[in-house]
């Protein structure tokens, strides 16, 4: 914009602008005064000055002036205010229909585009006859505009387009001699296909080969239209898919990011129909340079590229395997780019580059941005879980960060170390002492819950575990539910591991959890623990339930669902890949893309099929384990090979598939078995001896020197102490 045009962007008055439009007269042969007036009107319209709508009659009067510049501005005015004033817009329709037959092809195209933009019934109907003629116009620019107009008309009048021969004419235009016209016809057909449920867009190999051949001759946006349309081609032979992929690959070097991403999308689509793994790996290697080049563009393009790279790596891990350094964060990267690069560093990290990645993450953890620092610390912990040989190095890095005594670093480190303990139980307990030195730094619920879990899990190794838990219990009622749940479980673990230390804490915590809270999860867990500790004739069952082996955590949770991954790979470069959500979740009316059936489709290599085979293998292993357990149960033994007690036998009977409404049983049998089981427990635990209403029920020893128990409307039995089984305390690690 020139400095003179910039002066036009001043809020004008309707009366003054109307006077300027009427000025000039016969002496102004170049219509200079009218051009300046129209420029001012367009400038005010751009600034959302809605007062300009009052000039509608005056602007329509200028449409008969034989000046291309004035006509352009009049058309722009009509597009902007045509829907607001449809009655006034009808007065301009005769001028527009006359311009459809103008000698200047640019004016014909502009008039056609203006009519298609105004959603007024008379405007749409006025295009029925002229459009068929303009689709065969001598000028390629007019034909291109007419192709887009058909798609626009389909939005306004779907029935007319489907009943007429306009779609057939678009198909005929695919054999046009001009590449731009072909690309526009493809774009129009693709748009109509996306909006229609009855129209199917199919491209055979001959047409696909022809449109790929004209790619170098099209504009950058024409190339995107062609590549988008190629997603509707269904290869019938692996050789066809390979040939087309090789012909599309040169588009990866295009400077337009839209062309590059669409090319990547088509290649990933064709890979599903290619059987030669060597060729696929070769083409994947050629994807890497183009994806890396996108990271040199603006932050918005970088973010789009990074999110799509995350998706591609889940489908084809070999892409960018040796390009870890390009994802190192720069000081001036926006936070959303930095966080996405962290995810990619985690994905690409392996035993070869782990030291380099850890050093980089260590630097990130000392930056100013708190959010980014937290993400970096968490990434270090996730790497310890992902790469077992590097776990020790990751823990050393975390401990060096904890030594800085920065509150939010210590809290994030505590959370990830808890996950490391879950992944590698009984291996790195020596660092617990370091964590216990920083308890005062923990003020966030997640960090507190993590530290409480560590204390409860290793209560038999920490000499002052009871004191540490008691410090946390001091503010039990003020804590969040997450922390309260952790405290409840940790206290029960302490009681089972060190009964003399936990006997005084368990009744108090169970009373809080069952009587003084309104959170259903906390209350139900409290009831469950009380029944478990009250009714068991020994603590073996309680230990198996509370302190039994937990499923190990993995880094696989970062991966997408196979069905979603398969769908996302067909939508590279769209907004759905930013959120990594199914297309229907982002665009409600969007048409889903699927891999169509073909003899060339490599079904065994699809994510859904690979996942199904893995589940079958896992199910086979689980079935073998289940059969082994069933054999042990039939022999009267538990999974550990020990003889089961009558109560445990009843549990086994209740949980068997035949009693849970399976193929060989019914629900009533399960109910009968449950009644028998609980009646046996009632007889064994002596519920008749329970007292109600004593003031000392919550004391450690209970009234009369017996065991402490809680009696309310549910009448729970006495707590069973592990010391009654002759169990002593183990050697402790002093911290």
Coordinates of C-alpha atoms in Angstrom, one line a residue, residues 181-665:
X181 CA -8.5 -25.3 -15.5
X182 CA -8.0 -29.0 -14.7
X183 CA -6.9 -28.2 -11.2
X184 CA -9.9 -26.0 -10.6
X185 CA -12.3 -28.7 -12.0
X186 CA -10.7 -31.2 -9.6
X187 CA -11.1 -28.8 -6.7
X188 CA -14.8 -28.2 -7.5
X189 CA -15.5 -31.9 -7.8
X190 CA -13.7 -32.6 -4.5
X191 CA -15.7 -29.9 -2.8
X192 CA -19.0 -31.3 -4.1
X193 CA -18.0 -34.8 -3.1
X194 CA -17.2 -33.6 0.5
X195 CA -20.7 -32.0 0.8
X196 CA -22.7 -34.8 -0.8
X197 CA -23.6 -38.2 0.5
X198 CA -24.9 -39.5 -2.8
X199 CA -22.0 -38.5 -5.1
X200 CA -18.9 -40.7 -5.2
X201 CA -15.6 -39.3 -6.6
X202 CA -13.5 -42.0 -8.3
X203 CA -10.3 -41.6 -10.2
X204 CA -8.8 -44.4 -12.2
X205 CA -5.1 -45.0 -13.0
X206 CA -5.3 -43.3 -16.4
X207 CA -6.8 -40.1 -15.0
X208 CA -4.5 -40.2 -12.0
X209 CA -1.5 -40.5 -14.2
X210 CA -2.6 -37.6 -16.4
X211 CA -3.3 -35.2 -13.5
X212 CA 0.0 -36.0 -11.8
X213 CA 1.8 -35.3 -15.1
X214 CA 0.6 -31.7 -15.1
X215 CA 1.7 -31.0 -11.5
X216 CA 4.8 -29.0 -12.5
X217 CA 2.8 -26.8 -14.8
X218 CA 0.3 -25.7 -12.2
X219 CA 0.4 -22.9 -9.7
X220 CA 1.1 -23.8 -6.1
X221 CA -2.5 -23.8 -5.2
X222 CA -3.4 -25.8 -8.3
X223 CA -0.9 -28.4 -7.1
X224 CA -2.6 -28.6 -3.7
X225 CA -6.0 -29.2 -5.4
X226 CA -4.5 -32.0 -7.5
X227 CA -2.8 -33.7 -4.6
X228 CA -6.0 -33.4 -2.5
X229 CA -7.9 -35.1 -5.3
X230 CA -5.4 -37.9 -5.5
X231 CA -6.6 -39.1 -2.1
X232 CA -9.7 -40.4 -4.0
X233 CA -7.6 -42.6 -6.3
X234 CA -7.7 -46.3 -5.3
X235 CA -4.6 -48.3 -6.5
X236 CA -5.5 -51.7 -7.9
X237 CA -1.9 -52.8 -8.1
X238 CA 1.2 -52.2 -6.0
X239 CA 3.1 -51.2 -9.2
X240 CA 0.6 -48.4 -9.9
X241 CA 1.0 -47.0 -6.4
X242 CA 4.8 -47.2 -6.6
X243 CA 4.9 -45.4 -10.0
X244 CA 2.6 -42.6 -8.8
X245 CA 4.5 -42.2 -5.6
X246 CA 7.8 -41.8 -7.5
X247 CA 6.2 -39.1 -9.7
X248 CA 4.8 -37.2 -6.8
X249 CA 8.0 -37.2 -4.7
X250 CA 9.6 -34.2 -6.5
X251 CA 6.8 -32.0 -5.0
X252 CA 8.5 -32.5 -1.6
X253 CA 11.0 -29.8 -2.6
X254 CA 8.4 -27.2 -3.2
X255 CA 8.7 -24.0 -1.2
X256 CA 5.0 -23.8 -0.4
X257 CA 4.3 -25.7 2.9
X258 CA 0.8 -26.6 1.8
X259 CA 2.1 -28.4 -1.3
X260 CA 4.7 -30.3 0.8
X261 CA 2.2 -31.4 3.5
X262 CA -0.3 -32.5 0.8
X263 CA 2.5 -34.4 -0.9
X264 CA 3.4 -36.2 2.3
X265 CA -0.3 -37.1 2.8
X266 CA -0.6 -38.7 -0.6
X267 CA 2.7 -40.6 -0.1
X268 CA 1.5 -42.0 3.2
X269 CA -1.8 -42.9 1.6
X270 CA 0.0 -44.8 -1.3
X271 CA 2.3 -46.6 1.2
X272 CA -0.8 -48.6 2.3
X273 CA -1.0 -50.1 -1.2
X274 CA 2.7 -50.9 -1.6
X275 CA 4.1 -54.3 -0.7
X276 CA 7.9 -53.6 -1.1
X277 CA 9.3 -52.6 2.3
X278 CA 12.5 -51.5 0.7
X279 CA 10.8 -48.9 -1.5
X280 CA 8.8 -47.6 1.4
X281 CA 11.9 -47.1 3.5
X282 CA 13.6 -45.4 0.6
X283 CA 10.6 -43.0 0.1
X284 CA 10.5 -42.4 3.9
X285 CA 14.1 -41.3 3.8
X286 CA 13.2 -38.7 1.2
X287 CA 10.5 -37.4 3.4
X288 CA 13.0 -36.3 6.1
X289 CA 14.7 -33.3 4.3
X290 CA 11.4 -31.8 3.3
X291 CA 10.0 -32.0 6.8
X292 CA 13.2 -30.6 8.3
X293 CA 12.9 -27.7 5.8
X294 CA 9.5 -26.8 7.1
X295 CA 11.1 -26.1 10.5
X296 CA 12.9 -23.1 9.0
X297 CA 9.6 -21.2 8.4
X298 CA 7.5 -19.2 10.7
X299 CA 6.4 -20.5 14.1
X300 CA 2.9 -21.3 13.0
X301 CA 4.1 -23.4 10.1
X302 CA 6.7 -25.0 12.4
X303 CA 4.0 -26.0 14.9
X304 CA 1.8 -27.5 12.1
X305 CA 4.8 -29.4 10.8
X306 CA 5.9 -30.6 14.3
X307 CA 2.4 -31.9 15.1
X308 CA 2.3 -33.8 11.9
X309 CA 5.8 -35.2 12.4
X310 CA 4.6 -36.6 15.7
X311 CA 1.9 -38.4 13.9
X312 CA 4.1 -39.7 11.1
X313 CA 6.7 -41.0 13.6
X314 CA 4.0 -43.2 15.2
X315 CA 3.3 -44.8 11.8
X316 CA 6.8 -44.9 10.4
X317 CA 9.4 -44.6 13.2
X318 CA 12.3 -44.6 10.7
X319 CA 11.5 -41.1 9.4
X320 CA 13.8 -38.5 11.0
X321 CA 15.5 -41.2 13.2
X322 CA 18.9 -39.5 12.8
X323 CA 17.6 -35.9 12.9
X324 CA 17.4 -35.4 16.6
X325 CA 19.4 -32.2 16.7
X326 CA 16.9 -30.3 14.4
X327 CA 14.4 -30.5 17.2
X328 CA 16.5 -28.8 19.8
X329 CA 14.7 -25.7 21.1
X330 CA 15.8 -22.2 20.2
X331 CA 15.7 -19.4 22.7
X332 CA 13.2 -17.4 20.7
X333 CA 10.8 -20.3 19.9
X334 CA 7.2 -19.8 21.2
X335 CA 6.2 -22.0 24.1
X336 CA 3.9 -24.1 22.0
X337 CA 6.7 -24.9 19.6
X338 CA 9.1 -25.7 22.5
X339 CA 6.6 -28.1 24.1
X340 CA 6.0 -30.0 20.8
X341 CA 9.8 -30.3 20.2
X342 CA 10.1 -31.8 23.7
X343 CA 7.5 -34.5 22.7
X344 CA 9.6 -35.2 19.5
X345 CA 12.8 -35.5 21.5
X346 CA 11.2 -38.0 23.7
X347 CA 9.9 -39.9 20.7
X348 CA 13.2 -40.0 18.9
X349 CA 15.4 -40.7 22.0
X350 CA 17.1 -44.1 22.0
X351 CA 20.2 -45.7 23.5
X352 CA 22.4 -44.1 20.9
X353 CA 21.5 -40.5 21.4
X354 CA 20.2 -40.6 25.0
X355 CA 23.2 -38.8 26.5
X356 CA 22.9 -35.9 24.0
X357 CA 19.1 -35.6 24.6
X358 CA 19.6 -35.7 28.4
X359 CA 22.2 -32.9 28.3
X360 CA 19.8 -30.8 26.2
X361 CA 16.9 -31.4 28.6
X362 CA 19.1 -30.6 31.6
X363 CA 19.7 -27.2 30.0
X364 CA 16.0 -26.7 29.4
X365 CA 15.3 -27.4 33.1
X366 CA 17.2 -24.3 34.1
X367 CA 15.3 -21.8 31.9
X368 CA 13.0 -19.1 33.2
X369 CA 9.7 -20.3 31.8
X370 CA 8.2 -22.4 34.6
X371 CA 5.8 -24.3 32.3
X372 CA 8.6 -25.3 30.0
X373 CA 10.9 -26.3 32.9
X374 CA 8.2 -28.6 34.3
X375 CA 7.7 -30.3 30.9
X376 CA 11.5 -30.8 30.6
X377 CA 11.7 -32.4 34.0
X378 CA 8.8 -34.7 33.2
X379 CA 10.4 -35.6 29.9
X380 CA 13.5 -36.8 31.7
X381 CA 11.5 -39.0 34.0
X382 CA 9.6 -40.5 31.0
X383 CA 12.9 -41.2 29.3
X384 CA 13.9 -43.3 32.3
X385 CA 10.8 -45.4 31.9
X386 CA 11.2 -45.7 28.1
X387 CA 14.9 -46.6 27.9
X388 CA 15.9 -49.0 30.8
X389 CA 19.7 -48.8 30.2
X390 CA 19.5 -45.0 30.6
X391 CA 17.4 -45.1 33.8
X392 CA 20.4 -44.5 36.1
X393 CA 21.6 -41.5 34.0
X394 CA 18.1 -40.0 34.1
X395 CA 17.8 -40.4 37.8
X396 CA 21.2 -38.8 38.3
X397 CA 20.1 -35.9 36.2
X398 CA 16.9 -35.6 38.2
X399 CA 18.8 -35.6 41.5
X400 CA 21.1 -32.9 40.2
X401 CA 18.0 -30.8 39.5
X402 CA 16.5 -31.5 42.9
X403 CA 19.8 -30.2 44.4
X404 CA 18.9 -26.8 43.1
X405 CA 16.1 -26.7 45.6
X406 CA 13.8 -24.8 43.2
X407 CA 10.3 -25.6 44.4
X408 CA 8.6 -26.5 41.1
X409 CA 11.6 -28.5 39.9
X410 CA 11.6 -30.6 43.2
X411 CA 7.9 -31.2 42.9
X412 CA 8.0 -32.3 39.2
X413 CA 11.0 -34.5 40.0
X414 CA 9.1 -36.2 42.9
X415 CA 6.2 -37.0 40.6
X416 CA 8.4 -38.6 37.9
X417 CA 10.5 -40.5 40.4
X418 CA 7.4 -42.1 41.7
X419 CA 6.7 -43.4 38.2
X420 CA 10.3 -44.6 38.0
X421 CA 9.8 -46.6 41.2
X422 CA 6.7 -48.2 39.7
X423 CA 8.6 -49.2 36.6
X424 CA 11.7 -50.5 38.4
X425 CA 10.6 -51.7 41.9
X426 CA 13.3 -52.3 44.5
X427 CA 16.1 -50.9 42.4
X428 CA 16.7 -47.2 43.2
X429 CA 15.5 -46.9 46.8
X430 CA 18.7 -45.2 47.8
X431 CA 17.4 -41.9 46.4
X432 CA 14.4 -41.8 48.8
X433 CA 16.5 -40.1 51.5
X434 CA 17.3 -37.2 49.1
X435 CA 13.5 -36.8 48.4
X436 CA 12.7 -36.9 52.1
X437 CA 15.1 -33.9 52.7
X438 CA 12.8 -31.7 50.5
X439 CA 9.4 -32.5 52.0
X440 CA 8.9 -28.9 52.9
X441 CA 9.0 -27.9 49.2
X442 CA 6.0 -29.9 48.4
X443 CA 2.8 -27.9 48.2
X444 CA 1.1 -29.2 45.1
X445 CA -1.4 -32.0 45.3
X446 CA 0.2 -34.2 42.6
X447 CA 3.7 -33.9 44.2
X448 CA 2.3 -34.6 47.7
X449 CA 0.4 -37.6 46.5
X450 CA 3.5 -39.0 44.8
X451 CA 5.7 -38.5 47.9
X452 CA 3.0 -40.1 50.1
X453 CA 2.9 -43.1 47.7
X454 CA 6.7 -43.5 48.0
X455 CA 6.5 -43.4 51.8
X456 CA 3.7 -46.0 51.9
X457 CA 5.3 -48.3 49.3
X458 CA 8.6 -48.3 51.1
X459 CA 7.3 -48.0 54.7
X460 CA 9.4 -51.0 55.7
X461 CA 12.6 -49.4 54.4
X462 CA 12.1 -45.8 55.9
X463 CA 12.7 -45.8 59.6
X464 CA 10.6 -42.7 60.3
X465 CA 7.9 -43.5 57.8
X466 CA 5.2 -43.3 60.5
X467 CA 6.3 -39.8 61.5
X468 CA 6.4 -38.6 57.9
X469 CA 2.9 -39.8 57.3
X470 CA 1.7 -38.3 60.6
X471 CA 3.0 -34.9 59.4
X472 CA 0.9 -35.2 56.2
X473 CA -2.1 -36.5 58.2
X474 CA -2.1 -33.3 60.3
X475 CA -3.8 -31.5 57.4
X476 CA -5.8 -34.5 56.1
X477 CA -9.2 -32.7 56.1
X478 CA -7.8 -29.7 54.2
X479 CA -6.1 -31.7 51.5
X480 CA -7.5 -32.4 48.0
X481 CA -9.1 -35.7 47.4
X482 CA -6.1 -36.9 45.4
X483 CA -3.9 -36.4 48.5
X484 CA -6.5 -37.9 50.8
X485 CA -6.7 -41.1 48.8
X486 CA -2.9 -41.4 48.8
X487 CA -2.8 -40.9 52.5
X488 CA -5.5 -43.5 53.1
X489 CA -3.7 -46.2 51.1
X490 CA -0.2 -45.3 52.4
X491 CA -1.5 -45.6 56.0
X492 CA -2.9 -49.0 55.4
X493 CA 0.4 -50.1 53.8
X494 CA 2.3 -48.8 56.8
X495 CA 0.0 -50.8 59.1
X496 CA 0.6 -54.0 57.1
X497 CA 4.3 -53.5 56.9
X498 CA 5.0 -52.1 60.4
X499 CA 2.0 -52.9 62.6
X500 CA 3.3 -51.3 65.8
X501 CA 3.9 -48.0 64.0
X502 CA 0.7 -48.0 62.0
X503 CA -1.8 -49.3 64.6
X504 CA -2.4 -45.8 66.0
X505 CA -2.9 -44.2 62.6
X506 CA -5.2 -46.6 60.7
X507 CA -8.3 -46.2 62.9
X508 CA -8.1 -42.5 62.9
X509 CA -7.7 -42.3 59.1
X510 CA -10.5 -44.8 58.4
X511 CA -12.8 -42.8 60.6
X512 CA -12.1 -39.7 58.7
X513 CA -12.4 -41.5 55.4
X514 CA -15.7 -43.2 56.2
X515 CA -17.6 -40.7 58.4
X516 CA -16.2 -37.2 57.8
X517 CA -16.0 -37.0 54.0
X518 CA -18.6 -36.6 51.3
X519 CA -16.3 -37.8 48.4
X520 CA -17.7 -41.2 47.2
X521 CA -14.3 -42.6 46.1
X522 CA -12.6 -41.8 49.4
X523 CA -15.5 -43.2 51.4
X524 CA -15.8 -46.4 49.5
X525 CA -12.1 -47.0 49.6
X526 CA -12.2 -46.5 53.4
X527 CA -15.1 -49.0 53.7
X528 CA -13.2 -51.5 51.6
X529 CA -10.0 -51.3 53.6
X530 CA -11.9 -51.6 56.9
X531 CA -13.7 -54.7 55.8
X532 CA -10.4 -56.1 54.4
X533 CA -8.6 -55.5 57.7
X534 CA -11.5 -56.6 59.9
X535 CA -12.7 -59.9 58.3
X536 CA -9.4 -61.5 57.2
X537 CA -8.3 -64.3 59.6
X538 CA -4.7 -63.4 58.7
X539 CA -3.1 -60.5 56.8
X540 CA -2.0 -62.6 53.8
X541 CA -5.0 -61.6 51.8
X542 CA -4.8 -58.0 52.8
X543 CA -1.1 -57.8 51.8
X544 CA -1.9 -59.5 48.4
X545 CA -4.6 -56.9 47.7
X546 CA -3.0 -53.7 49.0
X547 CA 0.7 -54.4 48.5
X548 CA 0.5 -56.9 45.7
X549 CA 2.4 -56.6 42.4
X550 CA 1.0 -53.8 40.3
X551 CA 1.1 -53.6 36.5
X552 CA 4.3 -52.0 35.3
X553 CA 3.9 -48.7 33.6
X554 CA 5.3 -48.0 30.1
X555 CA 5.7 -45.1 27.8
X556 CA 3.3 -46.6 25.3
X557 CA 0.5 -44.5 26.7
X558 CA 1.8 -41.7 24.5
X559 CA 0.7 -43.4 21.4
X560 CA -2.6 -42.9 19.6
X561 CA -5.3 -45.4 19.3
X562 CA -4.6 -47.5 16.1
X563 CA -7.9 -46.6 14.5
X564 CA -7.3 -42.9 15.2
X565 CA -3.7 -43.2 13.9
X566 CA -4.9 -44.8 10.7
X567 CA -7.5 -42.1 10.2
X568 CA -5.1 -39.2 11.0
X569 CA -2.5 -40.4 8.5
X570 CA -5.2 -39.7 5.8
X571 CA -5.6 -36.2 7.0
X572 CA -2.1 -34.8 7.2
X573 CA -1.9 -31.0 7.2
X574 CA -5.5 -30.5 8.5
X575 CA -6.6 -29.0 11.8
X576 CA -7.5 -32.4 13.0
X577 CA -3.8 -33.3 13.2
X578 CA -3.1 -30.3 15.4
X579 CA -5.4 -31.8 18.1
X580 CA -4.6 -35.5 17.1
X581 CA -8.3 -36.2 17.3
X582 CA -10.6 -37.9 14.8
X583 CA -11.9 -35.6 12.1
X584 CA -15.5 -35.9 13.3
X585 CA -14.4 -34.5 16.6
X586 CA -13.0 -31.4 15.0
X587 CA -15.3 -30.9 12.0
X588 CA -18.7 -32.1 12.8
X589 CA -19.9 -32.2 9.1
X590 CA -16.6 -33.4 7.6
X591 CA -16.6 -36.5 5.5
X592 CA -14.4 -39.2 6.9
X593 CA -11.6 -40.7 4.8
X594 CA -11.1 -44.4 4.8
X595 CA -8.8 -46.8 3.1
X596 CA -10.9 -48.3 0.4
X597 CA -10.8 -52.0 -0.4
X598 CA -8.4 -53.1 -3.1
X599 CA -6.4 -56.2 -4.0
X600 CA -3.3 -54.0 -3.5
X601 CA -4.2 -52.9 0.0
X602 CA -1.7 -54.3 2.5
X603 CA -4.1 -55.1 5.3
X604 CA -1.6 -56.9 7.5
X605 CA 0.5 -53.7 7.8
X606 CA -2.3 -51.4 8.9
X607 CA -2.2 -50.1 12.5
X608 CA -5.6 -51.6 13.3
X609 CA -4.5 -55.1 12.1
X610 CA -1.1 -54.9 13.8
X611 CA -2.9 -53.9 17.1
X612 CA -5.4 -56.8 16.7
X613 CA -2.6 -59.3 16.3
X614 CA -0.8 -58.0 19.4
X615 CA -4.1 -58.3 21.4
X616 CA -4.6 -61.8 20.1
X617 CA -1.0 -62.8 21.3
X618 CA -1.6 -61.1 24.6
X619 CA -5.0 -62.8 24.9
X620 CA -3.4 -66.2 24.2
X621 CA -0.8 -65.6 26.9
X622 CA -3.5 -64.4 29.3
X623 CA -5.6 -67.5 28.5
X624 CA -2.6 -69.8 29.4
X625 CA -2.2 -68.0 32.7
X626 CA -5.9 -68.2 33.4
X627 CA -5.9 -72.0 32.7
X628 CA -3.0 -72.4 35.0
X629 CA -4.8 -70.5 37.8
X630 CA -7.9 -72.5 37.2
X631 CA -5.9 -75.7 37.6
X632 CA -4.4 -74.4 40.8
X633 CA -7.8 -73.4 42.1
X634 CA -9.2 -76.8 41.4
X635 CA -6.4 -78.3 43.4
X636 CA -7.2 -75.9 46.3
X637 CA -4.2 -73.6 45.8
X638 CA -3.8 -69.9 45.3
X639 CA -1.7 -68.4 42.5
X640 CA 1.3 -68.6 44.8
X641 CA 1.0 -72.3 45.1
X642 CA -0.2 -72.1 48.7
X643 CA -3.3 -74.0 50.1
X644 CA -6.4 -71.7 50.0
X645 CA -8.5 -71.2 53.1
X646 CA -12.3 -71.7 52.9
X647 CA -13.0 -68.0 52.5
X648 CA -10.5 -67.7 49.6
X649 CA -12.1 -70.7 48.0
X650 CA -15.4 -68.9 48.0
X651 CA -13.7 -65.9 46.4
X652 CA -12.4 -68.1 43.6
X653 CA -15.9 -69.6 43.1
X654 CA -17.5 -66.2 42.9
X655 CA -15.0 -64.8 40.4
X656 CA -15.2 -67.8 38.1
X657 CA -16.7 -67.0 34.7
X658 CA -19.3 -69.8 35.0
X659 CA -20.9 -68.0 38.0
X660 CA -20.8 -64.5 36.5
X661 CA -23.4 -65.0 33.9
X662 CA -21.1 -66.8 31.4
X663 CA -22.0 -69.4 28.9
X664 CA -22.1 -72.2 31.5
X665 CA -23.7 -70.5 34.5

